[in-house]
Amino acid sequence: QVQLQESGPGVVKPSETLSLICSVSGVSFTSYYWNWIRQTPGKGLEWIGYIHHSGTSDYNPSLKGRVTISVDPPRNQFSLKLSSVTAADTAVYYCASVGGFGGSFDSWGQGALVTVSS
Amino acid sequence: DIQMTQSPSSVSASVGDRVTITCRASQDVTGWIAWFQQKPGEAPKLLIYAASTLLSAVPSRFSGSGSGTDYTLTISSLQPEDFATYYCQQAHTFPYTFGQGTKVE
C-alpha cells in the first residue's frame, strides 16, 4: 500500500521558489513513477511532471523552464521546485504514484495548499 | 496537448438513479483513460483505469466503457457515498491531462 505525504511551506512570496517534498512509504521506491499534480478552482487538475528513481523525468511544457523534480531514493523522497511563482501558482499540490494501473495515478498524498502572497 | 471534455459539468441525481458521465478526448487515446472520484477536502481516488478496469476495492456499480475518443463512466445505482466530483484523465500522451470534472449532486 503506497503512502505519500507532502510537506513544505504553505506560503511563498511572488517571484520566489516553491519547494515541496513528498515522502513515500509502504512500497519499493524503485517500482513506481513519482508525480506532482496541482489543482486550482480555475484550471482544475494539472499534471506537473514525473520522475523515476533512475532520474528519468518529464515535465508539463506549460511549466517547463520553471519546474524541477528530483529524487532521493535512500530517503524514499522526491521533491518539486517551481521558480518565479506568481499568484497563478496558488494551488493544492499533490504527489502521486504511477505503478502500472494503465499509466494512471493510483495513490495520492493528502495535498498541500500553497499560497503565493507577499 | 490532448484536451479532455467532460459532460455534463454537473448532474442532479437521487439515490438509486443511474448516472452516466461522458468524456471526449481531442484525439484517439486508444483506451488509455482513467476515472477518478474526489470528495471535498480529499485527494482524487482512482476508480477505473484502461477505460474499463475497476480497481479491486471499487464497487461493481461503477463501470467504464468506450474507445477511440469517447468514454463513459456509469454508476448503475447511485449510493449516498457516491455524491462527489468525477474526473477523467488520459494516460496516452504527455502531458497527461484531465477533464474539467462532473459534480454529482
Short mmCIF file of N, CA, C and O in Angstrom, two decimals, chain B residues 18-22 33-36 47-55 58-66 71-77 82 86:
data_model
loop_
_atom_site.label_atom_id
_atom_site.label_comp_id
_atom_site.label_asym_id
_atom_site.label_seq_id
_atom_site.Cartn_x
_atom_site.Cartn_y
_atom_site.Cartn_z
N ARG B 18 -29.48 5.93 -12.05
CA ARG B 18 -28.36 5.57 -12.94
C ARG B 18 -27.75 6.88 -13.44
O ARG B 18 -28.47 7.75 -13.93
N VAL B 19 -26.45 7.00 -13.29
CA VAL B 19 -25.77 8.23 -13.68
C VAL B 19 -24.71 7.90 -14.73
O VAL B 19 -23.94 6.95 -14.56
N THR B 20 -24.69 8.68 -15.80
CA THR B 20 -23.72 8.47 -16.87
C THR B 20 -22.97 9.77 -17.12
O THR B 20 -23.58 10.83 -17.29
N ILE B 21 -21.65 9.67 -17.13
CA ILE B 21 -20.78 10.82 -17.38
C ILE B 21 -19.94 10.49 -18.61
O ILE B 21 -19.41 9.37 -18.71
N THR B 22 -19.83 11.44 -19.51
CA THR B 22 -19.06 11.18 -20.71
C THR B 22 -17.80 12.04 -20.75
O THR B 22 -17.75 13.13 -20.17
N ILE B 33 -7.51 5.65 -20.59
CA ILE B 33 -8.37 6.58 -19.85
C ILE B 33 -8.56 6.08 -18.43
O ILE B 33 -8.74 4.88 -18.20
N ALA B 34 -8.50 7.00 -17.50
CA ALA B 34 -8.79 6.69 -16.10
C ALA B 34 -9.91 7.59 -15.60
O ALA B 34 -10.13 8.68 -16.13
N TRP B 35 -10.60 7.09 -14.60
CA TRP B 35 -11.66 7.86 -13.93
C TRP B 35 -11.33 7.97 -12.45
O TRP B 35 -10.93 7.00 -11.81
N PHE B 36 -11.53 9.17 -11.91
CA PHE B 36 -11.26 9.45 -10.50
C PHE B 36 -12.52 10.00 -9.84
O PHE B 36 -13.33 10.68 -10.48
N LEU B 47 -10.61 5.15 -9.67
CA LEU B 47 -11.69 4.16 -9.71
C LEU B 47 -11.47 3.15 -10.82
O LEU B 47 -11.63 1.94 -10.62
N ILE B 48 -11.15 3.65 -12.01
CA ILE B 48 -11.10 2.84 -13.21
C ILE B 48 -9.88 3.26 -14.00
O ILE B 48 -9.57 4.46 -14.11
N TYR B 49 -9.17 2.27 -14.58
CA TYR B 49 -8.08 2.57 -15.48
C TYR B 49 -8.24 1.75 -16.75
O TYR B 49 -9.06 0.81 -16.80
N ALA B 50 -7.49 2.11 -17.75
CA ALA B 50 -7.59 1.45 -19.05
C ALA B 50 -9.04 1.38 -19.53
O ALA B 50 -9.51 0.35 -20.03
N ALA B 51 -9.74 2.47 -19.31
CA ALA B 51 -11.12 2.69 -19.77
C ALA B 51 -12.18 1.87 -19.03
O ALA B 51 -13.28 2.38 -18.79
N SER B 52 -11.87 0.61 -18.66
CA SER B 52 -12.95 -0.23 -18.13
C SER B 52 -12.53 -1.14 -16.99
O SER B 52 -13.35 -1.92 -16.51
N THR B 53 -11.29 -1.06 -16.53
CA THR B 53 -10.82 -1.95 -15.47
C THR B 53 -11.01 -1.29 -14.11
O THR B 53 -10.38 -0.26 -13.83
N LEU B 54 -11.86 -1.91 -13.28
CA LEU B 54 -12.10 -1.38 -11.93
C LEU B 54 -10.99 -1.79 -10.99
O LEU B 54 -10.51 -2.93 -11.03
N LEU B 55 -10.58 -0.86 -10.12
CA LEU B 55 -9.70 -1.28 -9.05
C LEU B 55 -10.47 -2.25 -8.16
O LEU B 55 -11.70 -2.19 -8.05
N VAL B 58 -13.19 -1.05 -5.67
CA VAL B 58 -14.27 -0.19 -6.18
C VAL B 58 -15.54 -1.02 -6.38
O VAL B 58 -15.48 -2.10 -6.99
N PRO B 59 -16.66 -0.53 -5.87
CA PRO B 59 -17.92 -1.29 -6.01
C PRO B 59 -18.28 -1.54 -7.47
O PRO B 59 -18.03 -0.70 -8.34
N SER B 60 -18.93 -2.64 -7.71
CA SER B 60 -19.26 -3.05 -9.07
C SER B 60 -20.36 -2.20 -9.70
O SER B 60 -20.64 -2.36 -10.90
N ARG B 61 -20.99 -1.31 -8.95
CA ARG B 61 -21.98 -0.41 -9.56
C ARG B 61 -21.29 0.63 -10.47
O ARG B 61 -21.95 1.27 -11.27
N PHE B 62 -19.97 0.76 -10.33
CA PHE B 62 -19.22 1.63 -11.22
C PHE B 62 -18.76 0.81 -12.43
O PHE B 62 -18.32 -0.33 -12.29
N SER B 63 -18.85 1.42 -13.60
CA SER B 63 -18.33 0.77 -14.80
C SER B 63 -17.85 1.83 -15.78
O SER B 63 -18.33 2.98 -15.77
N GLY B 64 -16.90 1.44 -16.60
CA GLY B 64 -16.37 2.33 -17.61
C GLY B 64 -16.38 1.65 -18.96
O GLY B 64 -16.26 0.42 -19.05
N SER B 65 -16.55 2.45 -19.99
CA SER B 65 -16.55 1.90 -21.34
C SER B 65 -16.08 2.96 -22.31
O SER B 65 -15.91 4.14 -21.94
N GLY B 66 -15.91 2.53 -23.55
CA GLY B 66 -15.56 3.48 -24.59
C GLY B 66 -14.33 3.07 -25.36
O GLY B 66 -13.63 2.10 -25.00
N TYR B 71 -15.59 8.15 -24.14
CA TYR B 71 -15.58 7.26 -23.00
C TYR B 71 -16.71 7.63 -22.03
O TYR B 71 -17.16 8.78 -22.00
N THR B 72 -17.13 6.63 -21.27
CA THR B 72 -18.26 6.80 -20.37
C THR B 72 -17.98 6.17 -19.02
O THR B 72 -17.42 5.07 -18.95
N LEU B 73 -18.36 6.88 -17.97
CA LEU B 73 -18.40 6.32 -16.61
C LEU B 73 -19.86 6.22 -16.23
O LEU B 73 -20.61 7.20 -16.35
N THR B 74 -20.25 5.04 -15.78
CA THR B 74 -21.63 4.81 -15.37
C THR B 74 -21.68 4.34 -13.93
O THR B 74 -20.89 3.47 -13.53
N ILE B 75 -22.59 4.93 -13.17
CA ILE B 75 -22.90 4.46 -11.83
C ILE B 75 -24.31 3.88 -11.93
O ILE B 75 -25.27 4.62 -12.20
N SER B 76 -24.44 2.58 -11.75
CA SER B 76 -25.71 1.91 -12.08
C SER B 76 -26.82 2.24 -11.08
O SER B 76 -27.98 2.33 -11.47
N SER B 77 -26.47 2.40 -9.82
CA SER B 77 -27.46 2.73 -8.79
C SER B 77 -26.76 3.60 -7.75
O SER B 77 -26.04 3.09 -6.89
N ASP B 82 -21.62 8.18 -3.10
CA ASP B 82 -21.16 8.45 -4.46
C ASP B 82 -21.30 9.92 -4.85
O ASP B 82 -20.85 10.31 -5.93
N TYR B 86 -16.33 13.82 -10.31
CA TYR B 86 -15.64 12.77 -11.07
C TYR B 86 -14.84 13.40 -12.21
O TYR B 86 -15.30 14.32 -12.87
#
